[in-house]
Coordinates of C-alpha atoms and ligand atoms in Angstrom, one line a residue:
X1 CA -10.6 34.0 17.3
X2 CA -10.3 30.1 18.3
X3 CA -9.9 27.7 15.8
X4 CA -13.0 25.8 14.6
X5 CA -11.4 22.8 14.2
X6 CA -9.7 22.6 17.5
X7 CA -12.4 21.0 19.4
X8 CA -12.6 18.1 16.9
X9 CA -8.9 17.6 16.8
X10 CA -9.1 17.5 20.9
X11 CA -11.8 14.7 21.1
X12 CA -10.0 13.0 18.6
X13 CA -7.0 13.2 21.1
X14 CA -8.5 11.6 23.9
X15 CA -10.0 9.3 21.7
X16 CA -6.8 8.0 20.7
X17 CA -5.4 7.8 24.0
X18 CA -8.0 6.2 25.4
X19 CA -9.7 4.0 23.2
X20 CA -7.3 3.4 19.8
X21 CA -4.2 3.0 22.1
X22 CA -6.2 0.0 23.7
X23 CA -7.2 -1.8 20.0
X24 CA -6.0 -4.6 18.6
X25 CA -4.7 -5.7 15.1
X26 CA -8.1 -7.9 15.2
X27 CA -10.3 -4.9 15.5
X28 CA -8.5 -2.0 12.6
X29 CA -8.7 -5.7 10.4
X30 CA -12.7 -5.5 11.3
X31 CA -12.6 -1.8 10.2
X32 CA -10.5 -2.0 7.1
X33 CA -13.4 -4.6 6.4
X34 CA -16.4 -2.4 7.1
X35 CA -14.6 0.0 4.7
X36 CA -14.5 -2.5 1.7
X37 CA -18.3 -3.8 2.7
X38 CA -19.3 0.3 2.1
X39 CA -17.1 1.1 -0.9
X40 CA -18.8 -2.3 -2.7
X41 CA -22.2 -1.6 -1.6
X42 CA -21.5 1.8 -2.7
X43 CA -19.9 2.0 -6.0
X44 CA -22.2 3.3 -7.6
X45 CA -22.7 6.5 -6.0
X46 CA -18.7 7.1 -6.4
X47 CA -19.5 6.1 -9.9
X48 CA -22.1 8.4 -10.5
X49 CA -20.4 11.4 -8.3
X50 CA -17.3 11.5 -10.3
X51 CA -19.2 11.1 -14.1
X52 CA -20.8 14.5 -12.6
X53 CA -17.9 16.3 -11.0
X54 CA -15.9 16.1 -14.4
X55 CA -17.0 13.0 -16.6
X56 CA -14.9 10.5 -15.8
X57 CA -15.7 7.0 -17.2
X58 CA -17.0 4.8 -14.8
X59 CA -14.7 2.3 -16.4
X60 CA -11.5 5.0 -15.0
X61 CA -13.7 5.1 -12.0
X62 CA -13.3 1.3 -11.0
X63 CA -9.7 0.9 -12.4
X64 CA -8.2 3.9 -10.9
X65 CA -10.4 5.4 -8.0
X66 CA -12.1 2.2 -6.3
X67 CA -9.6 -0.9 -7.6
X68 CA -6.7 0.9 -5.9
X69 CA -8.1 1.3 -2.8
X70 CA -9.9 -2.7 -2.4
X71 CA -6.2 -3.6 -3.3
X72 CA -5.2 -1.6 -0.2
X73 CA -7.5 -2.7 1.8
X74 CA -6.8 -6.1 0.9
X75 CA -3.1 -5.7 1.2
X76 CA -3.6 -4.5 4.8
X77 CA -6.2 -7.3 5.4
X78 CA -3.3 -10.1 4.5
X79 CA -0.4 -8.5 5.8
X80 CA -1.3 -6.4 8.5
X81 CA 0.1 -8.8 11.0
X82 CA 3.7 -9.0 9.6
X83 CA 3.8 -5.1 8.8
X84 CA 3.2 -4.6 12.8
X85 CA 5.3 -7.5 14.2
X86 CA 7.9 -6.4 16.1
X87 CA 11.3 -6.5 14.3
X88 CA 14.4 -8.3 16.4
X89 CA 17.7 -6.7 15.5
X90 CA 21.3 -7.9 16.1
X91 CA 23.4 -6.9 19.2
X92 CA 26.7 -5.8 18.9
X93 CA 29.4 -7.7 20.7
X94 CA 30.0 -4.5 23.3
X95 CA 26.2 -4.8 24.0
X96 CA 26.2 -8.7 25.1
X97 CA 23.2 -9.6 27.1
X98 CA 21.0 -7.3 25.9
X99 CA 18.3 -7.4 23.1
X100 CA 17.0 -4.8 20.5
X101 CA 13.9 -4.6 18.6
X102 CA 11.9 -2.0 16.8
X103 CA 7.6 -1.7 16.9
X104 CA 5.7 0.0 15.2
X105 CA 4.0 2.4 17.1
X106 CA 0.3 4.7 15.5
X107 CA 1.4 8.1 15.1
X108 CA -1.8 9.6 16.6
X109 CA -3.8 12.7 15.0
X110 CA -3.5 12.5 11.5
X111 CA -4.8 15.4 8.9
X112 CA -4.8 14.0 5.2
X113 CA -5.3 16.7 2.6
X114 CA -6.4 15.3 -0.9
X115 CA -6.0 16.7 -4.4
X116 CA -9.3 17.0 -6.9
X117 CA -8.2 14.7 -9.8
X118 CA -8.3 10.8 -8.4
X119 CA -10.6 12.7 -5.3
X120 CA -11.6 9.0 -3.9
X121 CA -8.6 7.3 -4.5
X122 CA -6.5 9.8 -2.8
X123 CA -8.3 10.9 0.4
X124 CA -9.5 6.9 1.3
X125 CA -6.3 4.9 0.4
X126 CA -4.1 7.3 3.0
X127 CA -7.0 6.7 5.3
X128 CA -6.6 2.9 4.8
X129 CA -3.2 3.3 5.6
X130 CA -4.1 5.1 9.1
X131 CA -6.4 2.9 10.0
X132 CA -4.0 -0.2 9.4
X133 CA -1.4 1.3 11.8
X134 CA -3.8 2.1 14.4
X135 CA -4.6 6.0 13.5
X136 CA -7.3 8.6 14.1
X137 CA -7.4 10.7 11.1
X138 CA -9.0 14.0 10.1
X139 CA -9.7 13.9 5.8
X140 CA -9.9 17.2 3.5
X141 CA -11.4 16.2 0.6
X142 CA -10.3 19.0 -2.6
X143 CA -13.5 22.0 -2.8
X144 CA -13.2 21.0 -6.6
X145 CA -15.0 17.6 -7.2
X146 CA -18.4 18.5 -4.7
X147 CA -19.8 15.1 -5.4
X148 CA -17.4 13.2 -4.7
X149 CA -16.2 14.7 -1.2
X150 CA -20.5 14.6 -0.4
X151 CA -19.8 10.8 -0.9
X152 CA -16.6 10.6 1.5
X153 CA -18.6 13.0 3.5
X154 CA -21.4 10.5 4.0
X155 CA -19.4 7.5 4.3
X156 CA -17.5 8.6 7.2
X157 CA -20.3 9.3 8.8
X158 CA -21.5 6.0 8.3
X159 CA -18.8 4.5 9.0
X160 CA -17.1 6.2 11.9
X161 CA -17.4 8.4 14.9
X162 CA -15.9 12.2 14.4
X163 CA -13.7 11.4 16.9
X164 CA -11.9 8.4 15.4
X165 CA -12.0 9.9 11.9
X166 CA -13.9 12.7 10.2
X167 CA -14.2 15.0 7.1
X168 CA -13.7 18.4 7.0
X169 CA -14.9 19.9 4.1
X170 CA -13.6 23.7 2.0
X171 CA -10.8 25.1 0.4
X172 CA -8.2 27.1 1.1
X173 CA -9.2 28.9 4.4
X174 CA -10.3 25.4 5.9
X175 CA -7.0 24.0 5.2
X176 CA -5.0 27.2 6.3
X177 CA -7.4 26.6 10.0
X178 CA -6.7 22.8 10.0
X179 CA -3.0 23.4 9.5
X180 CA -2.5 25.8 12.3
X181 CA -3.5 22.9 15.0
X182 CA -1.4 20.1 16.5
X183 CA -0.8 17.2 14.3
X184 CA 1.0 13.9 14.5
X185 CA 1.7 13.4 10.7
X186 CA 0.3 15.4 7.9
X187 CA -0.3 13.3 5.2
X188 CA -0.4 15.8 1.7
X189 CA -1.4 14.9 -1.4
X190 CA -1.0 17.8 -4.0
X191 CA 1.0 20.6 -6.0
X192 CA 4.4 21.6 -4.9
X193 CA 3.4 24.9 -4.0
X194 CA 0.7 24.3 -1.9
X195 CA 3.2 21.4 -0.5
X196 CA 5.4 24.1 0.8
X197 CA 3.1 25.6 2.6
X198 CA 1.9 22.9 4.7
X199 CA 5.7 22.2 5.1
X200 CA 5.9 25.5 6.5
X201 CA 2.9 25.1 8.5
X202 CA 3.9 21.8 9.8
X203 CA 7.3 23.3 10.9
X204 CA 5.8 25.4 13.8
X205 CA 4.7 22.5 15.3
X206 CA 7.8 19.9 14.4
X207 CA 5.2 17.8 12.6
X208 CA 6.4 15.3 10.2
X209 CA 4.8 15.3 6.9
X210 CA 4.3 13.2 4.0
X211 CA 4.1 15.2 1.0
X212 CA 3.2 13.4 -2.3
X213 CA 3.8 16.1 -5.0
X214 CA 3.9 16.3 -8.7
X215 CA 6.2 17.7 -11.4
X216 CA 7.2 17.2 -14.6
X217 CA 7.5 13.7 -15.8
X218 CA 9.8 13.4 -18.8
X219 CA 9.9 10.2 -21.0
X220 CA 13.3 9.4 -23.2
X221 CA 12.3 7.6 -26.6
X222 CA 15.6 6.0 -27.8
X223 CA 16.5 4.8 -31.1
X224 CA 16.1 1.6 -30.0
X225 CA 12.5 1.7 -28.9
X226 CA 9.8 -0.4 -30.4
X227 CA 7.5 2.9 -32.0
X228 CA 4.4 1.1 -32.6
X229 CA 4.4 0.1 -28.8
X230 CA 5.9 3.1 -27.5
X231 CA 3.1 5.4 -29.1
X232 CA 0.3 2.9 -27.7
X233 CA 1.6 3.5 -24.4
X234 CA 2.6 7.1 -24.6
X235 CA -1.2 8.3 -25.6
X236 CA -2.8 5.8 -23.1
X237 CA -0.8 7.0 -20.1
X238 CA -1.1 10.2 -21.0
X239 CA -5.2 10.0 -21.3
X240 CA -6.2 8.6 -18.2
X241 CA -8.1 11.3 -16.5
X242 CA -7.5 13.3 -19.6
X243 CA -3.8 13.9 -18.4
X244 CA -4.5 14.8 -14.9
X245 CA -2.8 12.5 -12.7
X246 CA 0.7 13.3 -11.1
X247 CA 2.1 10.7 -13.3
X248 CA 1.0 11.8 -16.8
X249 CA 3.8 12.2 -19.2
X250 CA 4.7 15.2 -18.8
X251 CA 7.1 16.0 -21.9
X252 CA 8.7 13.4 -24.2
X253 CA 12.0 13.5 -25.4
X254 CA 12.8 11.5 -28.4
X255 CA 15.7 10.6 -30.7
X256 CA 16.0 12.9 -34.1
X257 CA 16.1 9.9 -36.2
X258 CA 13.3 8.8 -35.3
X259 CA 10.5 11.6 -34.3
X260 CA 8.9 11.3 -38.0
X261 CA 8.4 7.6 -36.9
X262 CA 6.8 7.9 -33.6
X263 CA 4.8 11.1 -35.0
X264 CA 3.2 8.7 -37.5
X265 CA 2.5 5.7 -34.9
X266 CA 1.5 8.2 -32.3
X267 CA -1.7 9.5 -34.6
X268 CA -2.2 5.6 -35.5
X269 CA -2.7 5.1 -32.0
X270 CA -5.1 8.2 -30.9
X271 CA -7.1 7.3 -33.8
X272 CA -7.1 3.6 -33.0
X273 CA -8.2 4.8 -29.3
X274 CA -10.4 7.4 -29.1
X275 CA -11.6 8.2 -32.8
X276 CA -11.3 10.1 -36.8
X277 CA -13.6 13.1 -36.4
X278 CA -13.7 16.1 -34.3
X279 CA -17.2 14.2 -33.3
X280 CA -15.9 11.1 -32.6
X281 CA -13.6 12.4 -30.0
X282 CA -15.5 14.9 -28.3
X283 CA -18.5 12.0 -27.7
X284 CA -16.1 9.4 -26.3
X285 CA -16.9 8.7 -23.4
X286 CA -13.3 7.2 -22.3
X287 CA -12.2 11.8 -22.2
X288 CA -12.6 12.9 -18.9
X289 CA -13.1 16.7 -18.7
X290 CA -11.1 19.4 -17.4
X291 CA -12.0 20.0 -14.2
X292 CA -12.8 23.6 -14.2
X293 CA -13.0 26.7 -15.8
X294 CA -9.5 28.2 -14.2
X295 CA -7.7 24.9 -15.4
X296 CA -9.5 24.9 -18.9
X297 CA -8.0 28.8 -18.8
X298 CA -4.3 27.9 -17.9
X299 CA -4.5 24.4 -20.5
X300 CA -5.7 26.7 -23.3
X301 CA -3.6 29.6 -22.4
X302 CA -0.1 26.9 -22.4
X303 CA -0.7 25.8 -25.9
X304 CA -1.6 29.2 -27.4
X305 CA 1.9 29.9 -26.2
X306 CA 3.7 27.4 -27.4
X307 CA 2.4 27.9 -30.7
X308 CA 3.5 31.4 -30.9
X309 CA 6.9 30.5 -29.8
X310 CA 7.1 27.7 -32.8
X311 CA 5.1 24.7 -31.8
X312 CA 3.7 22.7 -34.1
X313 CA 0.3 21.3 -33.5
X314 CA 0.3 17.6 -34.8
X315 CA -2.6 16.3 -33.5
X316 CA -6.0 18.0 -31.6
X317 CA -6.2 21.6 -30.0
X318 CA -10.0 21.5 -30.6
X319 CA -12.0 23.1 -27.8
X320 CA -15.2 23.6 -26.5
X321 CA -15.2 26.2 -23.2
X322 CA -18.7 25.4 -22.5
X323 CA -17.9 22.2 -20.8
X324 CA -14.2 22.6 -20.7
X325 CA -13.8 20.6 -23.0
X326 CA -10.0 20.1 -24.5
X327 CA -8.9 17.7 -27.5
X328 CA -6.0 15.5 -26.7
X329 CA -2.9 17.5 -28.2
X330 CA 0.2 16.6 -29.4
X331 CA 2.6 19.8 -30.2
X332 CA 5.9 19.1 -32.0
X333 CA 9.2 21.4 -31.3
X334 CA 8.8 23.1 -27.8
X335 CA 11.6 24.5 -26.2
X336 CA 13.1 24.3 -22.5
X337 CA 12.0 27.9 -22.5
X338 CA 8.4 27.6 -22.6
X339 CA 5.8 27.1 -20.1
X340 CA 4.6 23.8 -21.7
X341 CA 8.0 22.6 -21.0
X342 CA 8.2 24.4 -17.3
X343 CA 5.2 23.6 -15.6
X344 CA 3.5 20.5 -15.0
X345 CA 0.7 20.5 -17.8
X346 CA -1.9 18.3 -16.0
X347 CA -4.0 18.2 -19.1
X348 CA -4.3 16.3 -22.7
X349 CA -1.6 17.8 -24.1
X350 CA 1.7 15.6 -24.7
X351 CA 4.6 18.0 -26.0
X352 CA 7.9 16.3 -28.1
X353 CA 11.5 17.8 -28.3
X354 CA 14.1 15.6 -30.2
X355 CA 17.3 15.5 -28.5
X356 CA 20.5 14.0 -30.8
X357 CA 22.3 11.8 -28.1
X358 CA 21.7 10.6 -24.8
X359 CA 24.1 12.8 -22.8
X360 CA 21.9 15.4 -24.0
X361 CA 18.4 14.2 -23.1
X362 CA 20.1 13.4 -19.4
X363 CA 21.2 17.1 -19.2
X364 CA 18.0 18.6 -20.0
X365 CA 15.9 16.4 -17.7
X366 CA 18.6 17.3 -15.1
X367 CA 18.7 20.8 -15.5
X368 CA 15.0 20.6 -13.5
X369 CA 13.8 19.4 -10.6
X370 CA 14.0 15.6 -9.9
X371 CA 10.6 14.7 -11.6
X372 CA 8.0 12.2 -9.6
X373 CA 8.4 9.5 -12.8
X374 CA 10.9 9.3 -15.7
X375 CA 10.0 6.8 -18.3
X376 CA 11.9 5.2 -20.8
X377 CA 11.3 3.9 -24.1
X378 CA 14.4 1.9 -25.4
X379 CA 15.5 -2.3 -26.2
X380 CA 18.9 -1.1 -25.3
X381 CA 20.0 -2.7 -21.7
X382 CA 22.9 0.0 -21.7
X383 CA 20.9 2.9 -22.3
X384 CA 17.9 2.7 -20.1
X385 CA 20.8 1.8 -17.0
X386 CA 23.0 4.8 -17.9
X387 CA 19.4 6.6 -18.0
X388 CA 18.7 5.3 -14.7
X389 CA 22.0 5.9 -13.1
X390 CA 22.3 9.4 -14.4
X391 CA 19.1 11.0 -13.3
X392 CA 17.1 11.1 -10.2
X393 CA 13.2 10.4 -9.7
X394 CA 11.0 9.2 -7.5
X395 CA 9.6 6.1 -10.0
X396 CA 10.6 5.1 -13.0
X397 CA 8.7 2.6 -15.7
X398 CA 10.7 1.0 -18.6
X399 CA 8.5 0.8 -21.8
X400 CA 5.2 1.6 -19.8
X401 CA 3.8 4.9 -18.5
X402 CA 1.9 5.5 -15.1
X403 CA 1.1 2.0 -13.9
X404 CA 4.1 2.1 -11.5
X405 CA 1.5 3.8 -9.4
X406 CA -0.8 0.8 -9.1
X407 CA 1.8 -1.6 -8.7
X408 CA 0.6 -1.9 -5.0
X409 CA 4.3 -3.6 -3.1
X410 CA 6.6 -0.7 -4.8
X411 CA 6.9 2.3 -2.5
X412 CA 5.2 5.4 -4.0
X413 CA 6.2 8.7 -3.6
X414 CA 9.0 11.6 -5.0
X415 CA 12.0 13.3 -4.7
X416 CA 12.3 16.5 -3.1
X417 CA 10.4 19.0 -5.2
X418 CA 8.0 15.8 -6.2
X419 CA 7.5 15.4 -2.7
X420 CA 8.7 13.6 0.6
X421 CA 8.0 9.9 2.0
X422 CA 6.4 6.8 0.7
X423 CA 2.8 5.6 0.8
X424 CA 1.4 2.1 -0.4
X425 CA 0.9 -0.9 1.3
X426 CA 3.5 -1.3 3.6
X427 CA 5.1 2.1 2.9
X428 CA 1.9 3.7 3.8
X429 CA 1.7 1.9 7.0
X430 CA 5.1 2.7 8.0
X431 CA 4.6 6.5 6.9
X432 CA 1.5 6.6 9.7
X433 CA 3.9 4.6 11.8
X434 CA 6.2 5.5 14.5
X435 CA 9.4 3.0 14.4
X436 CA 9.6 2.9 18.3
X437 CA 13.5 1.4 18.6
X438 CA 13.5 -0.6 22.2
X439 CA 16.3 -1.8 24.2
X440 CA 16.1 -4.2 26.5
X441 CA 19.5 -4.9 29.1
X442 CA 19.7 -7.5 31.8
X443 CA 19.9 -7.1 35.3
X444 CA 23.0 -7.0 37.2
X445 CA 26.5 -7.2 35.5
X446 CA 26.6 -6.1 31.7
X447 CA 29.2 -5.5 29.6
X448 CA 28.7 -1.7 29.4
X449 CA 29.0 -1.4 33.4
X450 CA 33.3 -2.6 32.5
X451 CA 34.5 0.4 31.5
X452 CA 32.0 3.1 34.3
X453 CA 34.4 5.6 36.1
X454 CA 36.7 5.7 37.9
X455 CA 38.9 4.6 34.9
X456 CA 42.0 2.3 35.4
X457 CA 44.3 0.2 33.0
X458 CA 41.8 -2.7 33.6
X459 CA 38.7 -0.8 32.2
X460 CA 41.1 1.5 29.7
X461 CA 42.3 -2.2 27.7
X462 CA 38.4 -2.8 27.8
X463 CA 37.7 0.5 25.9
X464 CA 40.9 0.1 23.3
X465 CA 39.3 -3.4 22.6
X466 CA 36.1 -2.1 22.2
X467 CA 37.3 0.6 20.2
X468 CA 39.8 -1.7 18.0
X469 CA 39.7 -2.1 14.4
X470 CA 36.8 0.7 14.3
Ligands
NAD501 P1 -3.5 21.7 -4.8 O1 -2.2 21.7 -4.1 O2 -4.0 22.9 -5.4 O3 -4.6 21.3 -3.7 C1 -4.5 20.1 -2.8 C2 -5.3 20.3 -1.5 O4 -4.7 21.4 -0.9 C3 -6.7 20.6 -1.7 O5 -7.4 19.8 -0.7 C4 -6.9 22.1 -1.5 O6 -8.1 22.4 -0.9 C5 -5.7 22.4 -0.6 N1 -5.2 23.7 -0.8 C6 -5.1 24.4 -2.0 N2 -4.5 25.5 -1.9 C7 -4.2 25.7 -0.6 C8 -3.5 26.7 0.2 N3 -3.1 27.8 -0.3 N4 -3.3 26.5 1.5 C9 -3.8 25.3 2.1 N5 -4.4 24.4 1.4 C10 -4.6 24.5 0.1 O7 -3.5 20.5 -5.8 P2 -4.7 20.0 -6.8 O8 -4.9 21.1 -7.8 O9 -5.9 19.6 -6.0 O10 -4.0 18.7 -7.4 C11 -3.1 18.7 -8.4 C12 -1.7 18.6 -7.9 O11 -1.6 17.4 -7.1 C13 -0.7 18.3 -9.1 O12 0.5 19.1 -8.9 C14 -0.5 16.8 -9.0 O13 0.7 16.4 -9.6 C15 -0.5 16.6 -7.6 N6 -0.8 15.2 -7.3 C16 0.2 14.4 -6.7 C17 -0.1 13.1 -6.5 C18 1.0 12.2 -5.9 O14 0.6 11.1 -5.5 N7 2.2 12.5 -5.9 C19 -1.3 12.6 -6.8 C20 -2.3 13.4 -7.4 C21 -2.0 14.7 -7.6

């Protein structure tokens, strides 16, 4: 049977070979513009579409699904020009006469496949990113938050013809179709497992990928960490979006001598933020839901077992299945052995284990898979750089959680199992960039053309002095 999508993805081929070869930096400026002009005139439809797919605030809404991409867009507008400059390079001394420089080159046919929990956010700002290095671009919203992929749905419409970008909307079998065509670049935005499989996918073709992934993120509390600040931080980061965001602490590790401490500063600081009473928390407004039924399922189902295997529940497991609703819970003494511990928990739930020294907090963060953020709570300039040094991630924040991701001129991205590639800013142009490395000689006599065949002693000195001091 032939591919549905393969007639889209063909038009969108000879439109970039035709037409978005031709543009200039002028007109994907003028487009990047037209984007910002909707999302403003627009915001609140993305408002209201996300309050309906799973509550979220519209105050989360503006900070962490519009702001980020207007900041994009605004990166792009100021910098686009530099980012697609071409770059001169130095020339060797065996290479005299000639010149080098790289340019950055539009990969072509993009797919971007999006995750449900920042759904706006993470299908437009890759698209941003395309557009700025010349792209056409195919977008799958996630099947999970309806309203808001109707809203990309309509503004690419609005904004576009299907044959310089378009959405494709459905789940799994969608994606499985969409994967099994030609790309340039797949850009992925997801779980690890699904991540493997459009690694797989994309290797039939030889299609790069960028593959932003999530994980475990672990935070160390030292003995040296300020607790009052530390627990402030700790429950903020770990509420936006109710705990699902790819950054979310994941699992904090923190110092013997000091747990009681942060337990007591840590239910200071819930109550301080989101209320007292069962009631009080359940009505503010600031708690995102759980997206779904299945995930309310799996959230439910991680802390029942941790509590059979000896967790203590220090703060929350209240819930409320008729609008998957999930108090934000803190569980004392998990082990490496439990689920809570190996799987990312992508909910309100933040788990403690004390460790007694450092060496031991390092090894059980490095007995898993390099985690997409580590975080560190300490004053102590020697331990958060042994920290550093002795682990591997793809961000880190020191005495902050999550906002590495909105800090818009660091790259973004993981490390192997937390994915592959940058995005942001200029990271995200280069990922839908081809660095195109041109060499230009001169005519005539070059320096190269000394030591062609036939050889002699003449053009053998040549190569020793070439080859000297290597
Ligand atoms: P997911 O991997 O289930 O789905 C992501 C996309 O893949 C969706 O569009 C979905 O339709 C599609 N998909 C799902 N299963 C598929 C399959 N079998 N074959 C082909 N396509 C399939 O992820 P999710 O549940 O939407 O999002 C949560 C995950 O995303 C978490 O692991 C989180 O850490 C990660 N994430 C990472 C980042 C980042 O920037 N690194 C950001 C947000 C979320």
């Amino acid at each position: 049977m032939a591919n549905p999508f393969q007639e889209i993805r063909n038009k969108q081929q000879f439109y970039f070979e035709n037409t978005l070869r031709k543009t200039s930096i002028f007109e994907r400026k003028q487009k990047l513009k037209q984007v910002k002009k909707w999302i403003k005139a627009n915001e609140s439809l993305i408002i209201k579409a996300l309050y309906d797919d799973f509550k979220k605030s519209p105050e989360e809404v503006r900070i962490a699904e519009i702001k980020p991409v207007i900041s994009e867009i605004n990166d792009a507008l100021k910098n686009l020009r530099d980012w697609a400059a071409p770059e001169r390079v130095k020339t060797p001394f065996y290479l005299l006469g000639s010149t080098s420089h790289i340019i950055s080159q539009p990969k072509g046919l993009n797919l971007i496949i999006a995750p449900w929990n920042f759904p706006f956010n993470l299908t437009i700002a890759p698209m941003v990113s395309a557009i700025a290095a010349g792209n056409c671009a195919v977008l799958k919203p996630s099947e999970l938050t309806t309203n808001c992929e109707q809203v990309i749905v309509r503004m690419i419409a609005e904004l576009f013809p299907p044959e310089e970008i378009t959405v494709i909307t459905g789940g799994v079998e969608e994606t499985t179709q969409l994967l099994e065509l030609k790309w340039d670049h797949i850009f992925f935005t997801g779980s690890p497992p699904v991540g493997k499989t459009v690694m797989k996918a994309a290797s039939n073709h030889l299609t790069p990928v960028t593959l932003e992934l999530g994980g475990k993120n672990p935070i160390i509390v030292d003995k040296t960490a300020n607790l009052k600040d530390t627990a402030q931080k700790l429950i903020w980061g770990k509420l936006i979006n109710n705990g699902q965001s790819c950054v979310s602490p994941n699992y904090v590790l923190v110092h013997t001598k000091i747990k009681a401490k942060l337990i007591v500063e840590l239910e200071k600081a819930f109550t301080n933020m989101y209320g007292e009473t069962k009631e009080e928390i359940e009505s503010n407004n600031a708690l995102t839901r759980v997206v779904n039924k299945r995930h309310f399922k799996r959230i439910t189902a991680l802390i029942d077992n941790s509590i059979k295997q000896g967790a203590n529940v220090i703060i929350g497991n209240d819930t409320n299945s008729e609008n998957n609703y999930i108090s934000p819970t803190i569980l004392d003494n998990i082990t490496t052995n439990s689920a809570i511990f190996k799987d990312e928990i992508f909910g309100p739930v933040l788990p403690l284990m004390e460790f007694q020294s450092i060496d031991e907090a390092l090894s059980i963060i490095n007995k898993e898979e390099a985690p997409l953020a580590l975080y560190i709570f300490s004053s102590s300039k020697k331990n958060t750089k042994n920290i550093i040094k002795n682990t591997s991630a793809g961000t880190t924040a020191i005495n902050e959680t999550t906002i590495q991701f909105i800090q818009g001129n660091l790259p973004f991205g993981g490390n192997g199992h937390s994915g592959i590639g940058r995005s942001h800013g200029k990271y995200g142009f280069n990922a839908f960039s081809n660095e195109r490395a041109i060499l230009k000689q001169r005519r005539g006599f070059t320096t190269i053309k000394l030591i062609y065949p036939p050889t002699n002693k003449f053009k053998r000195f040549i190569v020793r002095f070439m080859t000297w001091r290597m």
